[in-house]
Coordinates of C-alpha atoms in Angstrom, one line a residue:
X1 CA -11.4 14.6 -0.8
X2 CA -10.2 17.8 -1.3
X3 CA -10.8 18.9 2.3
X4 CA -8.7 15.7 3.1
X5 CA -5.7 16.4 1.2
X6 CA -5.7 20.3 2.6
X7 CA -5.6 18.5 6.3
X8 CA -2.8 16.4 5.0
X9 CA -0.7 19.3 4.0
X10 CA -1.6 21.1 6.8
X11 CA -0.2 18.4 8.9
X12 CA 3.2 17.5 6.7
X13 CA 6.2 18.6 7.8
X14 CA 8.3 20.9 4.8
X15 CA 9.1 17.9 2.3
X16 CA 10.3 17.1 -1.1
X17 CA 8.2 15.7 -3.4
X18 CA 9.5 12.5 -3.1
X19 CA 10.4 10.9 -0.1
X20 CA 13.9 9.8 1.2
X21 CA 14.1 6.0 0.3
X22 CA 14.5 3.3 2.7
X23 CA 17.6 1.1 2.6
X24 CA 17.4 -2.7 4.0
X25 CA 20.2 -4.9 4.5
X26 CA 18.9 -8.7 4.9
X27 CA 20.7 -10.5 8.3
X28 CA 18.4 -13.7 7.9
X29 CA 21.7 -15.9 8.3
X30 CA 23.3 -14.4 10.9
X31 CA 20.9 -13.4 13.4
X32 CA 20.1 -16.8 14.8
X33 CA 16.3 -16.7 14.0
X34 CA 15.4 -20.9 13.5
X35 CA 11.4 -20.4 13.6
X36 CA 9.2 -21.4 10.6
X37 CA 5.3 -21.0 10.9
X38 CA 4.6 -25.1 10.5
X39 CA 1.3 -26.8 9.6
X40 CA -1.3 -27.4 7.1
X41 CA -5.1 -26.9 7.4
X42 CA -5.8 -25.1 10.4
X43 CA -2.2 -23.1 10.4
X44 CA -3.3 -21.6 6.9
X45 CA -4.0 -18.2 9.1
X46 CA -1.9 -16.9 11.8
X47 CA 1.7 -16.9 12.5
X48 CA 2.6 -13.7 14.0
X49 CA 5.5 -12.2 16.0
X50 CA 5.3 -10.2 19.5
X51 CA 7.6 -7.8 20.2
X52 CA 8.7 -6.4 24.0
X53 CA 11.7 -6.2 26.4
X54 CA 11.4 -9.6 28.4
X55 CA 14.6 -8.6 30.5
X56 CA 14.3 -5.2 31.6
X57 CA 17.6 -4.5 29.5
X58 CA 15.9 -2.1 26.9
X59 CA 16.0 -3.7 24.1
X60 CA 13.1 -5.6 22.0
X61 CA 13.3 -9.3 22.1
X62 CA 11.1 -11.3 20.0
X63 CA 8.4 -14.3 20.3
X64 CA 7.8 -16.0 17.2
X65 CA 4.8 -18.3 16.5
X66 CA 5.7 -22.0 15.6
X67 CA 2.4 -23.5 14.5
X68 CA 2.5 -27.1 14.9
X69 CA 6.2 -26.8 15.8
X70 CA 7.3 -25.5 19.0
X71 CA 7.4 -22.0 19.2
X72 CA 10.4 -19.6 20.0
X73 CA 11.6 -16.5 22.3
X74 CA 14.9 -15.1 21.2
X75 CA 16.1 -12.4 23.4
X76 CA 18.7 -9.7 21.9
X77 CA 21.7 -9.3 21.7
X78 CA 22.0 -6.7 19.2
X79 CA 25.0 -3.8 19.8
X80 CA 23.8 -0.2 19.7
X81 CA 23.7 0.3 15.7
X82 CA 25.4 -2.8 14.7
X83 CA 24.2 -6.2 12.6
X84 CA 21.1 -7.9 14.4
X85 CA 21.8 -10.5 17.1
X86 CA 19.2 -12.9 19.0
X87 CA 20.1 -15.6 21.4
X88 CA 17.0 -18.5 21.4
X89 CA 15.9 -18.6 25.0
X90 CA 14.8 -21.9 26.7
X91 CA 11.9 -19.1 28.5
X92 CA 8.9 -21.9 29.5
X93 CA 7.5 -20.3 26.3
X94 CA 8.4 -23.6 24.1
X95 CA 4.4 -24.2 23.0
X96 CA 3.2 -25.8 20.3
X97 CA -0.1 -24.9 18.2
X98 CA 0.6 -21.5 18.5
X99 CA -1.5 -19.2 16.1
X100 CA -0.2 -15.6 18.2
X101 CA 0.8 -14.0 20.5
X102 CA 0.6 -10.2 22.6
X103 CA 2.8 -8.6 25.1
X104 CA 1.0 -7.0 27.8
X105 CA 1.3 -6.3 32.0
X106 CA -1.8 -8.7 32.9
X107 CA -1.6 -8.1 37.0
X108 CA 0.3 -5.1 36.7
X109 CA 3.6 -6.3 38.4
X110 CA 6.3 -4.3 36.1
X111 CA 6.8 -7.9 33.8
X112 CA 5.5 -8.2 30.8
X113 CA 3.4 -11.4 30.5
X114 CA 2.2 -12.7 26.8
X115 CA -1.3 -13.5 25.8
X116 CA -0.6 -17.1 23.7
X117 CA -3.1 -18.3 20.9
X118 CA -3.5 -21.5 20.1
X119 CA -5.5 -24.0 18.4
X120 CA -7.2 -25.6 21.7
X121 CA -6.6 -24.1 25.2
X122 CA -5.0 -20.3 24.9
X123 CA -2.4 -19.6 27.8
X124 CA -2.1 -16.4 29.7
X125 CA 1.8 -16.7 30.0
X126 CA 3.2 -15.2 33.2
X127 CA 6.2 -12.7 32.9
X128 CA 9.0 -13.6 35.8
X129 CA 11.7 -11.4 35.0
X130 CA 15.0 -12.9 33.0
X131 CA 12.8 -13.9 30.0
X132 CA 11.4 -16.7 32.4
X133 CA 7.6 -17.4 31.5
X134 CA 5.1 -20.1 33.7
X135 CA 1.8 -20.5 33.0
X136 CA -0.7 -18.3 35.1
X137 CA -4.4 -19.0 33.0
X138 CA -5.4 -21.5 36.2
X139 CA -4.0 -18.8 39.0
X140 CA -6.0 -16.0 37.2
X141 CA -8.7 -18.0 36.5
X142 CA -8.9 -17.6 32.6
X143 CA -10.5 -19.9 30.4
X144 CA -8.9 -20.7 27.6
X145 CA -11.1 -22.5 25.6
X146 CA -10.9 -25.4 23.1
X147 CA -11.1 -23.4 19.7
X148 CA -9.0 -22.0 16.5
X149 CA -8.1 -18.7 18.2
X150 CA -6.6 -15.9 15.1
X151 CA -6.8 -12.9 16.7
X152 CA -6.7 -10.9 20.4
X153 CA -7.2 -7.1 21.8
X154 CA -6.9 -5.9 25.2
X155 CA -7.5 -2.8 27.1
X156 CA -8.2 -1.6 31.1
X157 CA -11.6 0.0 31.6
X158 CA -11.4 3.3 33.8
X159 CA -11.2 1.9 38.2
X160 CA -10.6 -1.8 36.6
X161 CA -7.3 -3.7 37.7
X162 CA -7.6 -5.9 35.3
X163 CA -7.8 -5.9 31.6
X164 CA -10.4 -6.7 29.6
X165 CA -9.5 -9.4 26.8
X166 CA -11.1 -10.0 23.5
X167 CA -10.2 -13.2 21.6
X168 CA -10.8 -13.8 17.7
X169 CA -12.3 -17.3 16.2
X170 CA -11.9 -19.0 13.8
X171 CA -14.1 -21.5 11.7
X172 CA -15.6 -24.3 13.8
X173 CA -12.8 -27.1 13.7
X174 CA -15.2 -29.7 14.2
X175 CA -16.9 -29.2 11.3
X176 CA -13.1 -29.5 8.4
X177 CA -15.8 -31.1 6.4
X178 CA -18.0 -28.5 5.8
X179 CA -16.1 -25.3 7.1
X180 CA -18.0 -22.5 5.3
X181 CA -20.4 -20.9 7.3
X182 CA -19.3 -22.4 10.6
X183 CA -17.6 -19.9 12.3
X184 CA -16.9 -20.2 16.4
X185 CA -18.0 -17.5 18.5
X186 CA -16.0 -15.1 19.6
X187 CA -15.1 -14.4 23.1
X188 CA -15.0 -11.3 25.7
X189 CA -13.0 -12.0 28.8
X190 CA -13.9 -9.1 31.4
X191 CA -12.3 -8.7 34.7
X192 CA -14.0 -10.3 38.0
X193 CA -15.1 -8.4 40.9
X194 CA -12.7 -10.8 43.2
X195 CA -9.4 -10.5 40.7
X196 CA -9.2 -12.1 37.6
X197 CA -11.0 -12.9 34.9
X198 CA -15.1 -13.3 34.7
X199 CA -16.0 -16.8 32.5
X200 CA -15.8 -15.6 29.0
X201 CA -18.9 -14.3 27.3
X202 CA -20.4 -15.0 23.5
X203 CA -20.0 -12.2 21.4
X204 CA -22.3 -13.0 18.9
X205 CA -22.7 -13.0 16.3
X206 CA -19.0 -13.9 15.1
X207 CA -17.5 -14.5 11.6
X208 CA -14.5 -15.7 11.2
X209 CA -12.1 -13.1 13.3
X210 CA -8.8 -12.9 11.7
X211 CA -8.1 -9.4 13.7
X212 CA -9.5 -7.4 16.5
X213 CA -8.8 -4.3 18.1
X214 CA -9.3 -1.8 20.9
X215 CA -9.5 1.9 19.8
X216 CA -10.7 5.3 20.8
X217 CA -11.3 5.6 16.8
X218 CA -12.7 8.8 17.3
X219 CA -10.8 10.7 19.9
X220 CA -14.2 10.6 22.5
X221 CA -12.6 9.1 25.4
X222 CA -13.0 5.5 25.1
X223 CA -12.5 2.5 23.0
X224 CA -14.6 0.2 20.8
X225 CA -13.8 -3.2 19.6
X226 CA -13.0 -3.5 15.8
X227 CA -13.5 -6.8 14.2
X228 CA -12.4 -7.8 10.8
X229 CA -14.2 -11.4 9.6
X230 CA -12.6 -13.5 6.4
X231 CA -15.6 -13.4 4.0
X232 CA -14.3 -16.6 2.5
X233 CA -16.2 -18.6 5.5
X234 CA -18.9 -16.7 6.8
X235 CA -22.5 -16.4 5.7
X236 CA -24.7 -13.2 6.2
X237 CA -21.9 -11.6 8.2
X238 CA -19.7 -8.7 7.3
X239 CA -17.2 -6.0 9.6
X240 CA -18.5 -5.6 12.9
X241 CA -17.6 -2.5 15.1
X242 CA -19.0 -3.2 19.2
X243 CA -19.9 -0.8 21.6
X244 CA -18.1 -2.5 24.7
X245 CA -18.5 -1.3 28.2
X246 CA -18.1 -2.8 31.7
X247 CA -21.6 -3.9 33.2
X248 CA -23.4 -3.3 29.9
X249 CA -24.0 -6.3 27.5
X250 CA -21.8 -5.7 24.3
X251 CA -23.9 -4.3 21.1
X252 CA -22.9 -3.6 17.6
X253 CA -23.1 -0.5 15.8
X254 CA -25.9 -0.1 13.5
X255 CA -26.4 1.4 10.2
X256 CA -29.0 3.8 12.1
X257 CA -26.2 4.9 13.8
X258 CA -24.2 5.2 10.5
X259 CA -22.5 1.6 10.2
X260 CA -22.1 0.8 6.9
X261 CA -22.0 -2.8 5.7
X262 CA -18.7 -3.9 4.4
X263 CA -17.3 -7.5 3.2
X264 CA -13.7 -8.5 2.8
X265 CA -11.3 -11.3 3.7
X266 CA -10.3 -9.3 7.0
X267 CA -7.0 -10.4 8.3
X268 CA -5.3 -7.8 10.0
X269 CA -5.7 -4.3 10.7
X270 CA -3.0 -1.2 11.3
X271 CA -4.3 2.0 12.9
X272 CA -2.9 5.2 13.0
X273 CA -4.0 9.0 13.3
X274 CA -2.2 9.6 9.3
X275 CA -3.0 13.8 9.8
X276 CA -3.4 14.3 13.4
X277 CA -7.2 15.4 13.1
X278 CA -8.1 13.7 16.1
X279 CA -10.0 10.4 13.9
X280 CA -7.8 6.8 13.4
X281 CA -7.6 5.8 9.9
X282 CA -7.5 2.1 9.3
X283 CA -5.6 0.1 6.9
X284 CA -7.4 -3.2 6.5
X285 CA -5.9 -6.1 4.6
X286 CA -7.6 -8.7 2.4
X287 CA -7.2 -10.8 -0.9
X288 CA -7.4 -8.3 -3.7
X289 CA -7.4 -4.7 -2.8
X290 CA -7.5 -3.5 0.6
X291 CA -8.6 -0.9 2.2
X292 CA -7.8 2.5 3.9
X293 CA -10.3 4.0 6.2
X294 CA -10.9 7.2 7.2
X295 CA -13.7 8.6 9.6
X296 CA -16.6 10.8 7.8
X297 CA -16.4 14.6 9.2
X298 CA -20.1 14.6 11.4
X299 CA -22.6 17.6 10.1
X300 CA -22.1 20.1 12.9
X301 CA -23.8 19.6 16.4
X302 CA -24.3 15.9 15.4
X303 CA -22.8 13.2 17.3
X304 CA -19.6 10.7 16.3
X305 CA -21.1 8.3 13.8
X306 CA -19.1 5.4 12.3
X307 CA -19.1 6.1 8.8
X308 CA -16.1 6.0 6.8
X309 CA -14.3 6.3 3.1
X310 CA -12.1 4.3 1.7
X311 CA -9.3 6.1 0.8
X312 CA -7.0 3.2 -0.7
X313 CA -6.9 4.1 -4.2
X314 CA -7.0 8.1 -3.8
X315 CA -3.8 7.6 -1.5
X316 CA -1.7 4.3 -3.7
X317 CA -2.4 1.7 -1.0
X318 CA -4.9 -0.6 -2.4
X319 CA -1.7 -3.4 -2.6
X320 CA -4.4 -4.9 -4.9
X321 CA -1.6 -7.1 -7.1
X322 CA 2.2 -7.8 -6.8
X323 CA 4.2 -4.6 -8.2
X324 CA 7.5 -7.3 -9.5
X325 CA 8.5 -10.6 -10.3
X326 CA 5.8 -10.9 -12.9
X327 CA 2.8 -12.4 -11.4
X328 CA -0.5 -10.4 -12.1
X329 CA -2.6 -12.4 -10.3
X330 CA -4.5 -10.7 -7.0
X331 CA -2.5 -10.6 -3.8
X332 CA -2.9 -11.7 -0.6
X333 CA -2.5 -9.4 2.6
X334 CA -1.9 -10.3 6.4
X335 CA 0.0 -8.3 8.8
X336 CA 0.2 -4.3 8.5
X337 CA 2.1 -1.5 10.2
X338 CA 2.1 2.1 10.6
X339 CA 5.9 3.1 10.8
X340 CA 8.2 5.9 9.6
X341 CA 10.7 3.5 8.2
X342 CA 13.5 6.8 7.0
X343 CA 12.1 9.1 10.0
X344 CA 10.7 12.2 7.6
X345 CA 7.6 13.1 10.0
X346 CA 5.2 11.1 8.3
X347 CA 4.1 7.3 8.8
X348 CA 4.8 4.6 6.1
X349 CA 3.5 1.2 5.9
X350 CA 4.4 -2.2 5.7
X351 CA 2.3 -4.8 4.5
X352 CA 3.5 -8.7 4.0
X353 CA 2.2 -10.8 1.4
X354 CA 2.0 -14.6 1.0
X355 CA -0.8 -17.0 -0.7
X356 CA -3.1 -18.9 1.8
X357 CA -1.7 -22.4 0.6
X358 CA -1.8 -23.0 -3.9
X359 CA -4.5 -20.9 -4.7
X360 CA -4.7 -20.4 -8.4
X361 CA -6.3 -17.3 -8.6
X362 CA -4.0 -15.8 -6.2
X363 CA -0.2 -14.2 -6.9
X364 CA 2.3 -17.1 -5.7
X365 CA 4.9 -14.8 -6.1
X366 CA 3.5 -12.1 -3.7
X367 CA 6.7 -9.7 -2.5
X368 CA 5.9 -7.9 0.8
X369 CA 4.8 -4.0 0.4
X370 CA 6.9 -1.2 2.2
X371 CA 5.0 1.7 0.6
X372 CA 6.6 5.1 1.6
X373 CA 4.5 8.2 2.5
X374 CA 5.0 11.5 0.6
X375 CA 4.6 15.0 1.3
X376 CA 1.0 15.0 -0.2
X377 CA -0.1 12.2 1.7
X378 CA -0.2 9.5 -1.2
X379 CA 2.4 6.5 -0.6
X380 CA 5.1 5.2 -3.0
X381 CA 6.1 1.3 -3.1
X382 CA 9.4 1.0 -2.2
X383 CA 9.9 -2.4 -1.0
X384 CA 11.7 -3.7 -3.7
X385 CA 13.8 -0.5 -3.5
X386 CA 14.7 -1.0 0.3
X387 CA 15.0 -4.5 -0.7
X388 CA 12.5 -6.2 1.5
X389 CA 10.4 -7.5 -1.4
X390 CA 10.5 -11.2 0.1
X391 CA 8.6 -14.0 -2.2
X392 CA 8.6 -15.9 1.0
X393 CA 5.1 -16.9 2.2
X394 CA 4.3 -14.3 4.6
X395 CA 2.1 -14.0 7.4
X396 CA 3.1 -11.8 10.8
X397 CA 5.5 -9.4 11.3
X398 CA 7.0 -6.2 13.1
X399 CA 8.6 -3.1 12.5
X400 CA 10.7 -2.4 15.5
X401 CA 14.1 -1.0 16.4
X402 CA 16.3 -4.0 17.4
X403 CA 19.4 -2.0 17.8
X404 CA 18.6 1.0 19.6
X405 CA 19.7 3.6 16.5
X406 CA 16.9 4.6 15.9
X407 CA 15.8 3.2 12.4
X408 CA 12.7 1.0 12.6
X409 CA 14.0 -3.0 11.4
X410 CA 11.6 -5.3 9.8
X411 CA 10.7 -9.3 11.2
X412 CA 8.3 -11.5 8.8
X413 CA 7.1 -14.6 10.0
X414 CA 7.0 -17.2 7.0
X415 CA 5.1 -20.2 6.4
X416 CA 6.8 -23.6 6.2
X417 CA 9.8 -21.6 5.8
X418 CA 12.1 -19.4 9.1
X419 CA 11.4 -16.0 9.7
X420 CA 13.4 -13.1 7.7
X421 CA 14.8 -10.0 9.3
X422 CA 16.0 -7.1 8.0
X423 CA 18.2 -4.5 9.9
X424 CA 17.1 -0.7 8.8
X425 CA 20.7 1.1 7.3
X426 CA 19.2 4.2 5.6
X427 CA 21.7 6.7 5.0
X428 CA 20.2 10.4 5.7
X429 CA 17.3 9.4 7.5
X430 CA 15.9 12.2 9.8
X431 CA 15.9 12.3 13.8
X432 CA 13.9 10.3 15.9
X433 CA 12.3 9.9 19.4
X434 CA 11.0 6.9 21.1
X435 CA 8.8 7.1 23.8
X436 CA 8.0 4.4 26.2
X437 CA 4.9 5.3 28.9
X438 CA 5.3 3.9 32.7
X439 CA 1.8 4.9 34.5
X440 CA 0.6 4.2 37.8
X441 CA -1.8 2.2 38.9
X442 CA -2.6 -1.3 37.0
X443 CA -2.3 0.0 33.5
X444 CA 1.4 -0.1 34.1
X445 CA 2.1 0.3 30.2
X446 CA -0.7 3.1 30.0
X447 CA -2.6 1.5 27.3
X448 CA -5.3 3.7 26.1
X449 CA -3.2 7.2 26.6
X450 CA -2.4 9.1 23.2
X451 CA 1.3 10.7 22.5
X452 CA 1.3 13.8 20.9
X453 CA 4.3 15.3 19.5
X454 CA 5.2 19.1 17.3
X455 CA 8.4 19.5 15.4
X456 CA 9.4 22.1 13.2
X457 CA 5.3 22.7 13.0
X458 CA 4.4 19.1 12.4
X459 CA 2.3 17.3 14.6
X460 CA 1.7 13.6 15.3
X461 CA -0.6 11.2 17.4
X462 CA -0.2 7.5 18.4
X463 CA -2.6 5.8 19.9
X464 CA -1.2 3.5 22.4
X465 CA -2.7 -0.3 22.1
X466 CA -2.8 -4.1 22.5
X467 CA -4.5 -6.0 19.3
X468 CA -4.3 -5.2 15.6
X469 CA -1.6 -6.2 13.4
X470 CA -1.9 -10.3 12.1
X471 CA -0.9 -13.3 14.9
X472 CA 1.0 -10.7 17.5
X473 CA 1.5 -7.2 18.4
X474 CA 4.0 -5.0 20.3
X475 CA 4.8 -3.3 23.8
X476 CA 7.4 -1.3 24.6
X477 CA 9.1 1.8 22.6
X478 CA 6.7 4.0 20.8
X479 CA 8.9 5.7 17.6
X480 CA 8.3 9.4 16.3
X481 CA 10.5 10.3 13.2
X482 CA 10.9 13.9 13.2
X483 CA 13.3 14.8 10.4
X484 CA 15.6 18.2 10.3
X485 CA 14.3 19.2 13.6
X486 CA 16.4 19.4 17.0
X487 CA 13.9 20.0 19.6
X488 CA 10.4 18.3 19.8
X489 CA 7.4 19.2 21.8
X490 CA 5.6 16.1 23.4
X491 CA 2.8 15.4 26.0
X492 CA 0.7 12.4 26.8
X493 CA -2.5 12.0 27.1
X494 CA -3.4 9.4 29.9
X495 CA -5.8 6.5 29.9
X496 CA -8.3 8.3 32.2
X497 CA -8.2 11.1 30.4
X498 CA -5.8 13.5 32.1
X499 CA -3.1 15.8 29.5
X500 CA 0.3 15.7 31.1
X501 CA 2.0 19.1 30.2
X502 CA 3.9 19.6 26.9
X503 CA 7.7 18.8 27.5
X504 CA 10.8 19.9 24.7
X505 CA 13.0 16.7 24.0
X506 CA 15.8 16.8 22.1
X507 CA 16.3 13.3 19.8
X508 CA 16.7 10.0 21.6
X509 CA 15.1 7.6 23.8
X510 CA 13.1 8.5 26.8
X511 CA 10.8 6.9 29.4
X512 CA 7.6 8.9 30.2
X513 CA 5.6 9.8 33.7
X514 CA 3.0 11.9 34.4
X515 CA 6.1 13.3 36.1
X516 CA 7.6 14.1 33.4
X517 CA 10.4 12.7 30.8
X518 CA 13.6 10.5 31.5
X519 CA 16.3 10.2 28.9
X520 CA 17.7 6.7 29.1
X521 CA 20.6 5.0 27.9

């Protein structure tokens, strides 16, 4: 541990002890967001929010999962640092039974189309420009199933031109009676020879999937699949971590290989490289406490093995129990993110909070975390500071910048209830960049590459990704927070592997080639 901390230092930017705190102004009423997460029994999980530009304009519009009510895209109409504005779009994307949903390019033709969850037949959702959507599952032949789909990752294999998809189960809904132990299998959706998508394989064995996720977790050039399982309905099962390659059957790690067995009521998980060493930590949420990954050094000249320490309690994450409005009862976790809400040079986290239905053992008064990350790499809750510390029954969510000024603004999708936003004003709060990647090929959106970035002899790394997070995810603008300095030194790493050249950019937005950088509007 103390070997961690020194890397943490090493890695922090010059701070005070304690970290500039966010501020949050609430816009719930004005922003024209009508969506509530509906639905009883088999809506108890999901209900997330996808984030991306649906109209070329810039600017992050916003899907929002209905549940058994129809579902809604609002596109933005936010002014450049001003109150939070969205317009509800009659977009083809009106679908009801809607669990999630993730922004990606599918067939690679500059729109962003959205991978829809549902319970019964998922939708590949085709992108036509104008925040238009049809339906394209038939056209690229994907099977969608008949299932409670909870959770989705996608990535492109090196010479693919498609993606391949992996989509999350849920318990068997044929058998409501007798739910525990009947989970459905999950599925792997790889890319066919002729275009398309290959009939989906078994990935078995499955338990219960309430999050997956595609990551080069230990910086060796290519990506695993990450699977967190809800304990509460599984039986013999625990986290699973796959070795996924094209034209190879899919396998799980192993203990032999230094897999150690873990059990929690997985629901969503947030990645990010916390002190640039190369390794993804993972922040994995559950009833309870959860839990904060981080990769075991190796023993010199031995290989990448899987083994990891939690970290949760060393660092003030655990989010075991709600921290006001008197309830001491164990939480309940969903969605998490990695972002530098005051933009110091260092990555906070959000987590939202909300009960699974009346459970008695559980906090019914659960506010959502925003827990701030210090100088020596421990966090400090601050959500009822920044005043997001929403009772509301939480279950998705996003930060994203919805007005272009740089300050990452907060979405949570509620149960039974419409979604909350929150527009970021933070007086003070450092500089920023935000990055978004345009390669060529297929992998328009470069998923896979890595962004790098040095200020003021801080260093960062993002992963660039399609999964994670609870019920949706995001595509688009990647933020850096870089705090006092003026000047910033990025490069990006590329899917297959190749380091563009390291490039000095001032504060602001820019869009990324292996060309080079473009400052935009």
């Amino acid at each position: 541990m103390r070997s961690l901390i020194a890397l943490i230092l090493l890695a922090a930017p010059a701070l005070a002890q304690e970290p500039l705190a966010p501020k949050y102004l609430e816009e719930t009423a004005t922003a024209g967001l009508s969506t509530a997460y509906m639905g009883d029994w088999q809506y108890m999980v999901g209900g997330g929010a996808a984030v991306f530009d649906c109209d070329g304009d810039g600017a992050q519009d916003l899907f929002l999962s209905g549940g058994e009510a129809p579902s809604g895209l609002y596109r933005n109409l936010s002014e450049k640092g001003g109150p939070l504005r969205f317009e509800k779009r009659d977009s083809g994307l009106e679908i009801d039974a809607v669990t999630g949903a993730w922004p990606l390019d599918v067939n690679g033709d500059g729109n962003v189309d959205l991978a829809v969850l549902r319970v019964g037949a998922n939708k590949l959702m085709r992108g036509l420009g104008d925040c238009r959507f049809d339906d394209a599952s038939a056209d690229w032949n994907f099977d969608g199933g008949d299932a409670w789909s909870t959770a989705f990752a996608a990535r492109w294999e090196p010479g693919a031109d498609w993606p391949t998809l992996a989509v999350g189960n849920y318990i068997d809904r044929k058998e409501e009676a007798f739910p525990w132990g009947s989970c459905t299998p999950n599925w792997l959706h790889m890319p066919a020879e002729s275009g398309g998508f290959a009939p989906p394989e078994e990935l078995l064995p499955s338990f219960c999937a309430l999050s997956i996720l595609f990551s080069d977790w230990a910086g060796q050039g290519f990506s695993d699949l990450r699977v967190s399982n809800d304990r509460e309905y599984y039986k013999g099962g625990q986290e699973q971590l796959w070795h996924i390659k094209r034209h190879e059957d899919p396998r799980l790690y192993t203990e032999a290989e230094g897999w150690k067995r873990l059990r929690i009521w997985g629901m969503g998980i947030a990645s990010r490289d916390l002190d640039a060493d190369g390794d993804t930590e993972l922040f994995l949420t559950s009833m309870a406490d959860n839990k904060l990954q981080s990769l075991v050094p190796p023993p010199e000249g031995k290989p990448v093995a899987p083994v990891y320490e939690d970290q949760a309690f060393a660092r003030g994450v655990t989010a075991h129990r709600p921290y006001t409005g008197g309830d001491l009862h164990p939480s309940t976790a969903w969605h998490a993110q990695f972002e530098d809400v005051n933009n110091d040079g260092l990555a906070d986290l959000f987590v939202a909070k909300g009960n699974v239905s009346s459970m008695p053992d559980f906090a019914m008064k659960d506010p959502n975390n925003l827990l701030v990350q210090k100088a020596d790499g421990k966090f400090a809750e601050m959500g009822d500071i920044a005043g997001v510390a929403s009772m509301g029954n939480a279950r998705g969510g996003a930060l994203a910048d919805f007005n272009r000024d740089g300050l990452m603004d907060l979405v949570v999708v509620n149960r039974w209830e419409p979604a909350q936003i929150w527009r970021n004003v933070t007086a003070g709060a450092g500089g920023f960049l935000q990055l978004a990647l345009a390669d060529e090929g297929d992998n328009r959106n470069a998923i896979g590459a890595w962004i790098e970035v040095e200020a003021d002899g801080h260093r960062q790394r993002r992963e660039i990704t399609v999964g994670g997070g609870h019920g949706g995810g995001q595509l688009g603008w990647t933020h850096f927070g870089l705090g006092a300095a003026t000047l910033a030194k990025v490069r990006v790493i590329w899917p297959d592997g190749a380091a563009g050249d390291w490039m000095e950019l001032a504060p602001g937005f820019y869009r990324v080639t292996r060309a080079g950088a473009e400052a935009q509007p």
